[in-house]
CSV table of C-alpha atoms and ligand atoms in Angstrom, one decimal:
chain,number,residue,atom,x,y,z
A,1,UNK,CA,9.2,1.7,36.2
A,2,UNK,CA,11.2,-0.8,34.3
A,3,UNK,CA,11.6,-1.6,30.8
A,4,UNK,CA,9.6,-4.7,31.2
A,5,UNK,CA,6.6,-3.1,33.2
A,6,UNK,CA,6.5,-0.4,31.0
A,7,UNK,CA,6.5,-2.6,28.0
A,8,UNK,CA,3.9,-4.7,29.6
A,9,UNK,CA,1.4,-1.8,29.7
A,10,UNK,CA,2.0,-0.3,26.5
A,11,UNK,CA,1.7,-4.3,25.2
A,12,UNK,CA,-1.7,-4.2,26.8
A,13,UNK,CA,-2.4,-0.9,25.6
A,14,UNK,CA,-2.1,-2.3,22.0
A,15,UNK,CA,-4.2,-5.3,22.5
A,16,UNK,CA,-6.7,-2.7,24.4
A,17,UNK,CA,-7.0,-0.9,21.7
A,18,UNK,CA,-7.2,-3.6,18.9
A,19,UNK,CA,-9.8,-4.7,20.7
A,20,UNK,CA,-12.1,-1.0,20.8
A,21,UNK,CA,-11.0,-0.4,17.5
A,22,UNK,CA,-14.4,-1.0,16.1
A,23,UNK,CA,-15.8,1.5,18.5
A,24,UNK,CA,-13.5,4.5,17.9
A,25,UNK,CA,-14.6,7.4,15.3
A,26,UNK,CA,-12.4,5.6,12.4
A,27,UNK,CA,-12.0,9.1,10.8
A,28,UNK,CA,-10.7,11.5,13.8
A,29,UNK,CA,-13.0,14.6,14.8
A,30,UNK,CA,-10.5,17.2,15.2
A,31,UNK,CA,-10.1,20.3,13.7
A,32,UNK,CA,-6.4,21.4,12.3
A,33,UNK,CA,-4.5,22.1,15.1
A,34,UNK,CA,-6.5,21.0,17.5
A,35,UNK,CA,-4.2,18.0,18.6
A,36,UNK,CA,-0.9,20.3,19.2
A,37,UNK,CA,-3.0,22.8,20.9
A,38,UNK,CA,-3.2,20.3,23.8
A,39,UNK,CA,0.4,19.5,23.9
A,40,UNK,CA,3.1,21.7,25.8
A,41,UNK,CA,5.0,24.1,23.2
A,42,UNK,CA,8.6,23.2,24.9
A,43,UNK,CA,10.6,19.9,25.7
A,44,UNK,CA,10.7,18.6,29.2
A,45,UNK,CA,13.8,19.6,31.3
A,46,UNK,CA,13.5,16.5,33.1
A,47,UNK,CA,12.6,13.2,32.2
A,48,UNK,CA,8.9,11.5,32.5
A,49,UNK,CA,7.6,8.3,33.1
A,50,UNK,CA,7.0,6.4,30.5
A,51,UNK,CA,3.2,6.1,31.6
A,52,UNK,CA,3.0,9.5,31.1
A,53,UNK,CA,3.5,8.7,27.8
A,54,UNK,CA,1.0,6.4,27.4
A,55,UNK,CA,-1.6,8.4,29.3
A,56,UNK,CA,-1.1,11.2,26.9
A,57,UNK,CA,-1.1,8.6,23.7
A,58,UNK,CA,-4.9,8.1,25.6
A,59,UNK,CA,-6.4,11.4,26.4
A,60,UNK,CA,-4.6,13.7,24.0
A,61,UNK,CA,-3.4,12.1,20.7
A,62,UNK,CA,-6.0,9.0,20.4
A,63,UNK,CA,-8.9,11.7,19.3
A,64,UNK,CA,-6.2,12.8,16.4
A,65,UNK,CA,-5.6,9.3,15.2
A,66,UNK,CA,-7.7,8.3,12.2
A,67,UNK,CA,-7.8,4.7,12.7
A,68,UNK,CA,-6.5,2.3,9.7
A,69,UNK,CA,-6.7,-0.5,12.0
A,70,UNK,CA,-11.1,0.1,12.0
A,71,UNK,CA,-12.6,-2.5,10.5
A,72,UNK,CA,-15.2,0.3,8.9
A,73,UNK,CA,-11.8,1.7,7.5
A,74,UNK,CA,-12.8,1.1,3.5
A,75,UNK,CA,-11.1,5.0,2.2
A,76,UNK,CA,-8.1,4.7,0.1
A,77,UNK,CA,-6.7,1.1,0.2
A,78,UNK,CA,-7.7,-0.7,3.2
A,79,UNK,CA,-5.1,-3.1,4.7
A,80,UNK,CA,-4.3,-4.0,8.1
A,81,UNK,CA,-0.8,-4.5,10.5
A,82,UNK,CA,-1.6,-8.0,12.0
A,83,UNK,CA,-0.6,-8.9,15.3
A,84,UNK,CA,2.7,-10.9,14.0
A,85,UNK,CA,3.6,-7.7,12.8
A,86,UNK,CA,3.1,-5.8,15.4
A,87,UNK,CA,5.5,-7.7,17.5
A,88,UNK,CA,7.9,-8.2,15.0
A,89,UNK,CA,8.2,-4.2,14.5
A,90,UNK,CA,9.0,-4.4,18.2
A,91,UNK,CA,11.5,-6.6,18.3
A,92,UNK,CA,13.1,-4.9,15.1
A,93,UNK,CA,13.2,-1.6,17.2
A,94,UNK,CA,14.9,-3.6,19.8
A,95,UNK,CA,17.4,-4.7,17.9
A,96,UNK,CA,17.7,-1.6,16.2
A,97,UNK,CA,19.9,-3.0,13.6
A,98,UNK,CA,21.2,-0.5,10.1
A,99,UNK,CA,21.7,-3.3,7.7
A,100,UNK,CA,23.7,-0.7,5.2
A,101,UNK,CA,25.9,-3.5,4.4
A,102,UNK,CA,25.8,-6.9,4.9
A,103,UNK,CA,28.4,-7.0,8.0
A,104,UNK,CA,26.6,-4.4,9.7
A,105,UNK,CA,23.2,-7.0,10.3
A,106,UNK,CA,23.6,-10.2,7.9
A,107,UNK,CA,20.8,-11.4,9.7
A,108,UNK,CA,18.4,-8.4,8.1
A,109,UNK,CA,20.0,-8.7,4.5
A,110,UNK,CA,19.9,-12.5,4.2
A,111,UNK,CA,16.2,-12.6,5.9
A,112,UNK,CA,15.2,-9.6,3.4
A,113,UNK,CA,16.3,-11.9,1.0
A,114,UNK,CA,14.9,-14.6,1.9
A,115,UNK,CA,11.5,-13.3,2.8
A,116,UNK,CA,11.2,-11.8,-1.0
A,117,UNK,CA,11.9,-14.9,-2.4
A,118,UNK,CA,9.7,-16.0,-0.4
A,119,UNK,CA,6.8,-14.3,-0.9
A,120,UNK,CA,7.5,-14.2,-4.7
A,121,UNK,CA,6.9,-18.0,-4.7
A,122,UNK,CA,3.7,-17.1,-2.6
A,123,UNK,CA,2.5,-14.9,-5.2
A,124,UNK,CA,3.7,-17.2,-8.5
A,125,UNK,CA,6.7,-14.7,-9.7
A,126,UNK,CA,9.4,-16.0,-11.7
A,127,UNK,CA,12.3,-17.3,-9.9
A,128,UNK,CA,15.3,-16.2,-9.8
A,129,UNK,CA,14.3,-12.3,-9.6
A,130,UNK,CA,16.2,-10.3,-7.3
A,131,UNK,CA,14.0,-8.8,-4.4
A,132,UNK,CA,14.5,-6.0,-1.6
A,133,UNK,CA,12.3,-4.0,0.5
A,134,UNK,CA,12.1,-0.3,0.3
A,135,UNK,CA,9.8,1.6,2.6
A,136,UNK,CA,6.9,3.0,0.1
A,137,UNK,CA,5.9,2.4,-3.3
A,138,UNK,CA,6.7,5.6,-4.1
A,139,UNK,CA,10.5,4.9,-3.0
A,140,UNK,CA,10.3,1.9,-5.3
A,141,UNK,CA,9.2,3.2,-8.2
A,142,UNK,CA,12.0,5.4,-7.9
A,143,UNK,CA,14.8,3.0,-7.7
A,144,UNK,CA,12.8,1.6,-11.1
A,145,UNK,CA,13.3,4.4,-13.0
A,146,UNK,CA,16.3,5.1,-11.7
A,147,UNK,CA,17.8,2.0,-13.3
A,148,UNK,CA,15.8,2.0,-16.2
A,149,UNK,CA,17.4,6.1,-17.1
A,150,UNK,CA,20.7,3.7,-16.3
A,151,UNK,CA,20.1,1.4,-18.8
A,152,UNK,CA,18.1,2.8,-22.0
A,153,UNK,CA,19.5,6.6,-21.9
A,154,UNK,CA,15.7,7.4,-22.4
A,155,UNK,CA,14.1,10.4,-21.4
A,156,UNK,CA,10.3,9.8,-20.9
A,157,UNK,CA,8.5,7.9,-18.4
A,158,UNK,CA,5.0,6.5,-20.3
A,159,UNK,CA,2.0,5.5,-18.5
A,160,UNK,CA,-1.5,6.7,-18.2
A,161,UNK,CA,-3.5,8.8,-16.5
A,162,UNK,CA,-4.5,6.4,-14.0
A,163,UNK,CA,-1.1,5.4,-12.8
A,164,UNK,CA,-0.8,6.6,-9.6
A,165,UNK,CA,1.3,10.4,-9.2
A,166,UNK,CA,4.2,8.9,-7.1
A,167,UNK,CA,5.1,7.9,-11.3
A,168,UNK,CA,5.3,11.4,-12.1
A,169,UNK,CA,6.8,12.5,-9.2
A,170,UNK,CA,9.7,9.9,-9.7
A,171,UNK,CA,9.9,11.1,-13.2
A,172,UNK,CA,10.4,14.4,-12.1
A,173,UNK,CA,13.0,14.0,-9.5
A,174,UNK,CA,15.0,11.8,-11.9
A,175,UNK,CA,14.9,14.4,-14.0
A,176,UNK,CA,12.4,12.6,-16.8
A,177,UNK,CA,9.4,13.8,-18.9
A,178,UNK,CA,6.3,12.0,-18.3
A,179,UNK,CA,3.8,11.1,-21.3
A,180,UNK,CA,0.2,9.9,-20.3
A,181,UNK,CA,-1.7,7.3,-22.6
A,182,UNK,CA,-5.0,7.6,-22.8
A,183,UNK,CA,-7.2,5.4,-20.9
A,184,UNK,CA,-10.1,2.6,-22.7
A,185,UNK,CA,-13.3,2.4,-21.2
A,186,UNK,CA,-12.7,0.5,-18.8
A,187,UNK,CA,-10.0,3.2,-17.5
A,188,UNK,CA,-6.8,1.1,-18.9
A,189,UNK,CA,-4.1,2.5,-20.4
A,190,UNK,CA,-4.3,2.0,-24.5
A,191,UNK,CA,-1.8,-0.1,-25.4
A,192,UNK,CA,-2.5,0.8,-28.8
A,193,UNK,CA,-2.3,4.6,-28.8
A,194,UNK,CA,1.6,3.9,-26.5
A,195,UNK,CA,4.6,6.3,-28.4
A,196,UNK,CA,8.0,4.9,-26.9
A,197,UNK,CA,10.0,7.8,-29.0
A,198,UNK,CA,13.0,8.3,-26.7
A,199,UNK,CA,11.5,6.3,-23.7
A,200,UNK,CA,13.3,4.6,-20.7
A,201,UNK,CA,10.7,3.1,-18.8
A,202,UNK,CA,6.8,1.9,-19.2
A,203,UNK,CA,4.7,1.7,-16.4
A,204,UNK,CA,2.2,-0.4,-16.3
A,205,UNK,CA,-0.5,-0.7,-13.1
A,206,UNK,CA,-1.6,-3.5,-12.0
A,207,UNK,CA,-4.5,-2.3,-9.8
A,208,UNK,CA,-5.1,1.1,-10.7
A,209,UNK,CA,-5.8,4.3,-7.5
A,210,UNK,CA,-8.6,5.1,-8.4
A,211,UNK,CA,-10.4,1.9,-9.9
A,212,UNK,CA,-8.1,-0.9,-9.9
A,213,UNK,CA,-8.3,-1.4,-13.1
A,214,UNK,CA,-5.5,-3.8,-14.9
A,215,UNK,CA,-3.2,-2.7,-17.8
A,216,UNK,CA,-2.8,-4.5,-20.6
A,217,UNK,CA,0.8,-5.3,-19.3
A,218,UNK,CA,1.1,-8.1,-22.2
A,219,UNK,CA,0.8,-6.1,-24.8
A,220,UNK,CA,3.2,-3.4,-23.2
A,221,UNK,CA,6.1,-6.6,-22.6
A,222,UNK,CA,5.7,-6.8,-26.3
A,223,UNK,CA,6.4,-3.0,-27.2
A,224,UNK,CA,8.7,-2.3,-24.5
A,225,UNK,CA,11.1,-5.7,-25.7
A,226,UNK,CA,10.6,-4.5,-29.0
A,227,UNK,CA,11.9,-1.1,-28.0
A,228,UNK,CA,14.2,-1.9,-25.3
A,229,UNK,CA,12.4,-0.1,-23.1
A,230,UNK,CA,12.4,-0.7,-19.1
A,231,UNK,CA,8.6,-2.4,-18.1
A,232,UNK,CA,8.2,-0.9,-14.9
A,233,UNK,CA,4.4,-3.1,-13.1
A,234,UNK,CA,3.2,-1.3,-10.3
A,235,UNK,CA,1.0,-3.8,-8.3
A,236,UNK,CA,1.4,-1.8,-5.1
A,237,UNK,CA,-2.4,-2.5,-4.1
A,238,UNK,CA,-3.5,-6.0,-6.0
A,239,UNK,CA,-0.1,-7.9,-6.4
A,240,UNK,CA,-0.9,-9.3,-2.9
A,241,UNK,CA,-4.2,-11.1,-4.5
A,242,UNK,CA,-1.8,-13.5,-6.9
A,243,UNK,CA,-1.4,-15.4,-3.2
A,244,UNK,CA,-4.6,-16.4,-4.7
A,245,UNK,CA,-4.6,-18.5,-7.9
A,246,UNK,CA,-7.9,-18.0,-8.8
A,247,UNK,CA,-6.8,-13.6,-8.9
A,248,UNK,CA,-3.5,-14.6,-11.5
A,249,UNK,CA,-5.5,-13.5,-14.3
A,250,UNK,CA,-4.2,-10.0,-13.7
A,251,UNK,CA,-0.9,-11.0,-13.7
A,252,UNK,CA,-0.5,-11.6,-17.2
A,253,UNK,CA,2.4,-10.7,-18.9
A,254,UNK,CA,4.2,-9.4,-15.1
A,255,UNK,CA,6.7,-12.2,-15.9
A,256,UNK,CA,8.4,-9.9,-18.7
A,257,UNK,CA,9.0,-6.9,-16.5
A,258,UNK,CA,12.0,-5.7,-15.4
A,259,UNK,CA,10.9,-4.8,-12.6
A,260,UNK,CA,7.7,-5.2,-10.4
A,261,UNK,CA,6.9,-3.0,-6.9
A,262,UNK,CA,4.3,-4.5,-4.3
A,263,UNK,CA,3.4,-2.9,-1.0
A,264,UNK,CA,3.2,-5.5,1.9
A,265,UNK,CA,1.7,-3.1,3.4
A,266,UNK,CA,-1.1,-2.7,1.7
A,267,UNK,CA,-2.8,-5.8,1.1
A,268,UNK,CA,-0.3,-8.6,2.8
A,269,UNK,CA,-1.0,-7.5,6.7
A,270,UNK,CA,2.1,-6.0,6.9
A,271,UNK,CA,2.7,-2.8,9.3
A,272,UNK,CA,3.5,0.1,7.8
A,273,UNK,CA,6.4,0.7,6.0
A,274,UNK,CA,7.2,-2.7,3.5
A,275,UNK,CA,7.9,-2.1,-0.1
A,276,UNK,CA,9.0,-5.4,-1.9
A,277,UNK,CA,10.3,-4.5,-5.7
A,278,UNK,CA,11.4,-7.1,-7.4
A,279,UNK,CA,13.8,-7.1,-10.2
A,280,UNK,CA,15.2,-9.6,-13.3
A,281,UNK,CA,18.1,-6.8,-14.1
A,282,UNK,CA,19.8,-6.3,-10.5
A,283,UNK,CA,23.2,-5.0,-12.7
A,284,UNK,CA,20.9,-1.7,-13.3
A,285,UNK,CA,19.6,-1.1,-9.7
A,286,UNK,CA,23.3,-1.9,-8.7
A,287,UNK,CA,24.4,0.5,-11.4
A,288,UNK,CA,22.2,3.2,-10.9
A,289,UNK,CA,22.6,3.2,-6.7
A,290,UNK,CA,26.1,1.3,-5.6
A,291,UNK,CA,28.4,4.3,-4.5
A,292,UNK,CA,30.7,2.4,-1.6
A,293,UNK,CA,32.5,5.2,0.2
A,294,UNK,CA,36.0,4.3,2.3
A,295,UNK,CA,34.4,3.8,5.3
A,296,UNK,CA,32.4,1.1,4.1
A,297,UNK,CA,34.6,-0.9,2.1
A,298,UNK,CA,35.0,-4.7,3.2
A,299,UNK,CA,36.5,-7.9,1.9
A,300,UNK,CA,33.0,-9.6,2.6
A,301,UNK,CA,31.5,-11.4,-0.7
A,302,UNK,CA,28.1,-10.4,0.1
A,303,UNK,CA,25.2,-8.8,-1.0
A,304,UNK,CA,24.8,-5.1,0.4
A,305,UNK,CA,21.5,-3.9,-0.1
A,306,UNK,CA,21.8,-0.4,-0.2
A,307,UNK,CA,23.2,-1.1,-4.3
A,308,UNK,CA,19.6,-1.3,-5.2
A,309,UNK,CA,17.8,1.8,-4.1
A,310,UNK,CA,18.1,5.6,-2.7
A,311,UNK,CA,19.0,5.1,1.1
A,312,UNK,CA,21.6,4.1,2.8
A,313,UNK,CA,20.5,3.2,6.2
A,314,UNK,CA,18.4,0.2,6.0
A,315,UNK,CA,15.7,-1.2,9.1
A,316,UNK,CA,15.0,-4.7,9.6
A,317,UNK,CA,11.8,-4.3,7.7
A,318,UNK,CA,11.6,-8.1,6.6
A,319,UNK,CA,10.8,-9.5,9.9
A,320,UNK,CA,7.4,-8.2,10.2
A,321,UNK,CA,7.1,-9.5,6.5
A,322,UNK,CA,8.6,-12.7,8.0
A,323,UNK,CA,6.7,-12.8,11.1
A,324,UNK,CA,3.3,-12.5,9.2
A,325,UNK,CA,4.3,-15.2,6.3
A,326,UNK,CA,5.0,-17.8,8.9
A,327,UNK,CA,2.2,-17.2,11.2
A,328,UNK,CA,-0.2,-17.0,8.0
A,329,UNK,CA,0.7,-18.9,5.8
A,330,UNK,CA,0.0,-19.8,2.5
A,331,UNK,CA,-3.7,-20.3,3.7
A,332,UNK,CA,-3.7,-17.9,6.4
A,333,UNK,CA,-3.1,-15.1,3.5
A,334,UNK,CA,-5.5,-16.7,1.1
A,335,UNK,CA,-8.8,-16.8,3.2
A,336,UNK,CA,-8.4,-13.1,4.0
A,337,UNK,CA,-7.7,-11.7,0.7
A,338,UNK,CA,-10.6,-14.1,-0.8
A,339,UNK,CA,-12.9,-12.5,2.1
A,340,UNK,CA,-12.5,-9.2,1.0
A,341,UNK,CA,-13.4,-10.1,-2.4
A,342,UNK,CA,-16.1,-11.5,-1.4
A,343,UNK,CA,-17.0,-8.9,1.1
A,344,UNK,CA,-16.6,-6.4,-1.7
A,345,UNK,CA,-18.5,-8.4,-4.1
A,346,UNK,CA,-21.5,-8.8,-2.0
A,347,UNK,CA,-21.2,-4.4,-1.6
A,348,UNK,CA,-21.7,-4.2,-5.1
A,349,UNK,CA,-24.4,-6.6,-5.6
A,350,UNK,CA,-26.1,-4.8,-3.1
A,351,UNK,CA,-25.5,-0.9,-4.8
A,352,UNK,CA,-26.1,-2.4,-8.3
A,353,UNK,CA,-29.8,-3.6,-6.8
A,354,UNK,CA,-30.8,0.0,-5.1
A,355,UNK,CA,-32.3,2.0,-7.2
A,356,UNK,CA,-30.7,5.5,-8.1
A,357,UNK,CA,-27.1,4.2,-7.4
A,358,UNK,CA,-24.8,3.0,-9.7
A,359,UNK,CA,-21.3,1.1,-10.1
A,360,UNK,CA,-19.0,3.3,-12.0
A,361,UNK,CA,-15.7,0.8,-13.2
A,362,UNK,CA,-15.8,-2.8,-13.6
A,363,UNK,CA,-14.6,-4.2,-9.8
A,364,UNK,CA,-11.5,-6.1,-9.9
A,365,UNK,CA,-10.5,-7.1,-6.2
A,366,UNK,CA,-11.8,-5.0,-3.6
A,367,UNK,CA,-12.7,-1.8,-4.2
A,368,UNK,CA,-16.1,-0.6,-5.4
A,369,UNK,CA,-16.5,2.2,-7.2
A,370,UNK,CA,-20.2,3.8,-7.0
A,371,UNK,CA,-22.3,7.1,-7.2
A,372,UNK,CA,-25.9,8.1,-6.1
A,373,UNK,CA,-27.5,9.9,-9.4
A,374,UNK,CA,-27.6,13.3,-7.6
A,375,UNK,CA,-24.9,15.8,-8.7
A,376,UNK,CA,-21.3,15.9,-8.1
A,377,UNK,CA,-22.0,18.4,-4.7
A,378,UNK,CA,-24.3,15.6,-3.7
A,379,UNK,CA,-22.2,12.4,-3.3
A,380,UNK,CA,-19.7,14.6,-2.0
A,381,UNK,CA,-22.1,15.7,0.3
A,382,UNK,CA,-22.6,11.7,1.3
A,383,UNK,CA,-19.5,11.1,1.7
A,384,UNK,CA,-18.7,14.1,4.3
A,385,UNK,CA,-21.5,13.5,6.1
A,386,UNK,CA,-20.8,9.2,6.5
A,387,UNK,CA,-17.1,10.2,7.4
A,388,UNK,CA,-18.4,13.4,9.7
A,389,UNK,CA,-20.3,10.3,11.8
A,390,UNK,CA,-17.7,8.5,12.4
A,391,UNK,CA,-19.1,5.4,11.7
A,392,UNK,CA,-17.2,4.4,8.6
A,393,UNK,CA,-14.0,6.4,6.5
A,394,UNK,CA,-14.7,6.6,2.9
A,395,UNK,CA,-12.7,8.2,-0.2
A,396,UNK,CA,-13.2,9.4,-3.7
A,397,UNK,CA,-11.9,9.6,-7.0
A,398,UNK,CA,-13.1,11.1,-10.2
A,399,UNK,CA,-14.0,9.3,-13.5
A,400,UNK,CA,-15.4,10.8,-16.7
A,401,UNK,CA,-15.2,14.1,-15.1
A,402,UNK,CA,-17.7,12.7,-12.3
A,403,UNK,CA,-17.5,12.3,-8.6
A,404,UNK,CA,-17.1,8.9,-7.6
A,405,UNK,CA,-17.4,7.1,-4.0
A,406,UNK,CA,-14.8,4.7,-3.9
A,407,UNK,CA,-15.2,1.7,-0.3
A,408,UNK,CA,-12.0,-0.6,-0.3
A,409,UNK,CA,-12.2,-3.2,1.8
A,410,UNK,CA,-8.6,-4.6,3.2
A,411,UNK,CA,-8.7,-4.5,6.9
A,412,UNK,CA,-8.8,-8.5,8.1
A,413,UNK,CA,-10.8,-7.6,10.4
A,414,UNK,CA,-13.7,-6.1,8.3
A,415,UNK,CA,-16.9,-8.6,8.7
A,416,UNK,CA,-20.0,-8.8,6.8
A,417,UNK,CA,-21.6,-6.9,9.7
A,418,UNK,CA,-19.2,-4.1,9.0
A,419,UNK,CA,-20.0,-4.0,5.0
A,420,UNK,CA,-23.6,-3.8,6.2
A,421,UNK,CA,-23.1,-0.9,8.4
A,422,UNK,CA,-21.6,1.0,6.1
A,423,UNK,CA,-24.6,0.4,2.9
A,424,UNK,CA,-26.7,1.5,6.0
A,425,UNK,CA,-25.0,4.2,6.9
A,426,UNK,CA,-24.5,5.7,3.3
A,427,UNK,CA,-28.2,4.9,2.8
A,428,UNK,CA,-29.1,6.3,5.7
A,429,UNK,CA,-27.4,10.0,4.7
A,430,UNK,CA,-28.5,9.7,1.0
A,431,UNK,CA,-32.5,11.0,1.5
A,432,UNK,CA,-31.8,13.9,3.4
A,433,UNK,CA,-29.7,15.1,0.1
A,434,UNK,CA,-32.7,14.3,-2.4
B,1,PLP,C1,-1.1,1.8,-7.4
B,1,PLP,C2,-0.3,2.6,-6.4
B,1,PLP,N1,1.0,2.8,-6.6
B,1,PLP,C3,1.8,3.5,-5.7
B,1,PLP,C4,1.3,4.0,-4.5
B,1,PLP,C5,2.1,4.7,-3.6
B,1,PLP,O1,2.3,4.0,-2.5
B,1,PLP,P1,3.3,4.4,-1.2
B,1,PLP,O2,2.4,5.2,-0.3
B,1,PLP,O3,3.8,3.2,-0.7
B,1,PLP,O4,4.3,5.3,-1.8
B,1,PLP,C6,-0.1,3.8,-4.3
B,1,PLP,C7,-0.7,4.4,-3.1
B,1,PLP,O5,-1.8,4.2,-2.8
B,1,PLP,C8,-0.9,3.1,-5.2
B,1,PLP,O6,-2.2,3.0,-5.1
């Protein structure tokens, strides 16, 4: 088989499978170890067709795959690789271009560029910031720190307990201390009750894990200039919604930070992996990260984007970003984030009138938070046994020390229909706990 029949069928596998999505178990059924049971221990000696591939992508490794792309996928933080994407990670692989420094794909650095600049006039950022992709948030947050240790000397990260643990875990590797603020009731960080003794960086969320609650990132610009401290905004989840004007309220004071991370690939339909952090102080990325050994030294006046974080090898990550902003749009991006809003809305409306459930944080975006009244063992019961059927993929968080059912909804192709199925389904597994 050739290159181009083979690509044809895995093409149409892809589209074949966008289309069953909705059918498939959206959390898989397999045990641990189940999936590499079914799969020989040692290499091939000889090479197979690439349909073998495919066939085994089928019959062996589909039944592992929990599927993000489900429209009844509402655990963690939904989102969804549209189709531009998809093709765009294709053609990236093609290309298979390692834009470490500018010569070696100028193409991929000055479309990176581009594309952040971009999207940081789609979401009403300051101009003038200096944007590149990384691949996680986590990765990101990283580089943040990073530069703020650079540029204050500080020793403690501050943030609260609700900032997600790839903040601690930064802190850590960098070699910094970690002081969590306690939360208000409405599970934001106290701006109030902030020390900054010896700190490099705040970190402020914007769309909390568990809750996505907001910070009070204002009040935070105001200590941290005060301070000179680093004001690190994680809106990994809902920076995406400032596409939409009428979701800027929670961008309040972001314009002061010195740096900002958002995930395209959580909430802007990008494929899996697309970081965008966004900086006003690139001298302290470039600070922190630029190391140019012989090998790579040029005469080119360009930008090499490996200055402004951990790796060295870079992949063309911005097309798929690229591809899905131009076959979007503005307006393309804006219905689907306002749908699952609204889709997320109508969810709680519809817990808040059942009696014997409850919504457990203010909603934001697009995430409910909710519990039956039974006991802890009970909701977590109800959420085993919807996920056990297959019929939906739920999470969980914990708040005032209770368990808490958490539905995101993210994927664009999530409907009203699908909302409804999964109130039913939870409903439907409730009684037989009471
Ligand atoms: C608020 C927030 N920040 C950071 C992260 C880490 O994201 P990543 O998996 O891209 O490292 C997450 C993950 O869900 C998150 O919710």
């Amino acid at each position: 088989m050739s290159f181009r029949e083979d690509g044809a069928a895995a093409l149409d596998w892809a589209a074949r499978y966008l289309d069953r999505v909705g059918d498939l178990p959206v959390l898989a059924q397999v045990e641990p170890g189940e999936i590499r049971a079914r799969l020989p221990a040692s290499p091939p000696e000889l090479g197979e067709p690439f349909a073998d591939v495919l066939r085994d992508l089928d019959e062996i490794l589909l039944p592992g795959i929990t599927h993000w792309q489900s429209p009844r996928f509402f655990a963690y933080f939904a989102g969804s690789a549209a189709e531009p994407g998809i093709l765009a990670e294709l053609l990236a692989a093609t290309l298979n271009s390692v834009g470490f420094i500018w010569r070696t794909s100028p193409a991929s650095t000055e479309l990176e560029a581009l594309t952040l600049d971009w999207t940081a006039q789609l979401l009403g950022l300051p101009d003038g910031w200096h944007g590149h992709i990384e691949d996680t948030a986590s990765v990101s947050t990283i580089a943040a720190l990073a530069a703020a240790r650079e540029q204050t000397g500080g020793r403690v990260v501050v943030c609260s307990d609700e900032a997600h643990s790839s903040v601690e875990r930064a802190a850590r590797l960098l070699g910094l201390e970690t002081r969590k603020v306690p939360l208000d009731d409405e599970f934001r960080l106290r701006a109030d009750a902030v020390d900054l003794t010896d700190a490099a960086a705040v970190v402020a969320t914007v769309g909390t894990t568990s809750t996505t609650s907001v910070d009070p990132v204002p009040e935070l610009a105001d200590a941290c200039e005060a301070a000179g401290v680093w004001l690190h905004v994680d809106a990994a989840y809902a920076g995406s919604a400032w596409v939409c004007p009428e979701l800027r309220w929670s961008q309040a004071g972001v314009d002061r930070a010195d740096s900002l991370v958002v995930n395209a690939h959580k909430w802007l339909f990008t494929p899996m992996d697309c970081s965008l952090l966004w900086t006003r102080k690139p001298e302290a990325l470039r600070a922190a990260f630029s190391l140019v050994p012989e090998y790579l030294r040029t005469s080119d006046e360009a930008e090499h984007l490996s200055d402004y974080g951990p790796a060295l090898g870079r992949r063309f990550r911005s097309l798929k970003l690229w591809a899905v902003l131009r076959c979007y749009g503005r307006a393309g991006l804006q219905a689907r984030i306002r749908e699952a809003v609204r889709l997320a809305e109508l969810f709680e409306g519809w817990v808040r009138g059942e009696p014997g459930w409850e919504v457990c944080a203010p909603r934001r975006f697009s995430v409910v938070c909710f519990r039956h009244e039974g006991s802890d063992e009970e909701n977590e019961a109800i959420v085993e046994r919807v996920n056990r059927s297959g019929e939906l993929f739920l999470s969980h968080t914990r708040l005032n020390d209770r368990y808490v059912i958490r539905l995101a909804v993210g994927n664009e192709r999530t409907t009203e229909e699908d909302v409804r199925r999964a109130w039913s389904g939870i409903l439907g597994v409730a009684p037989d706990l009471a």
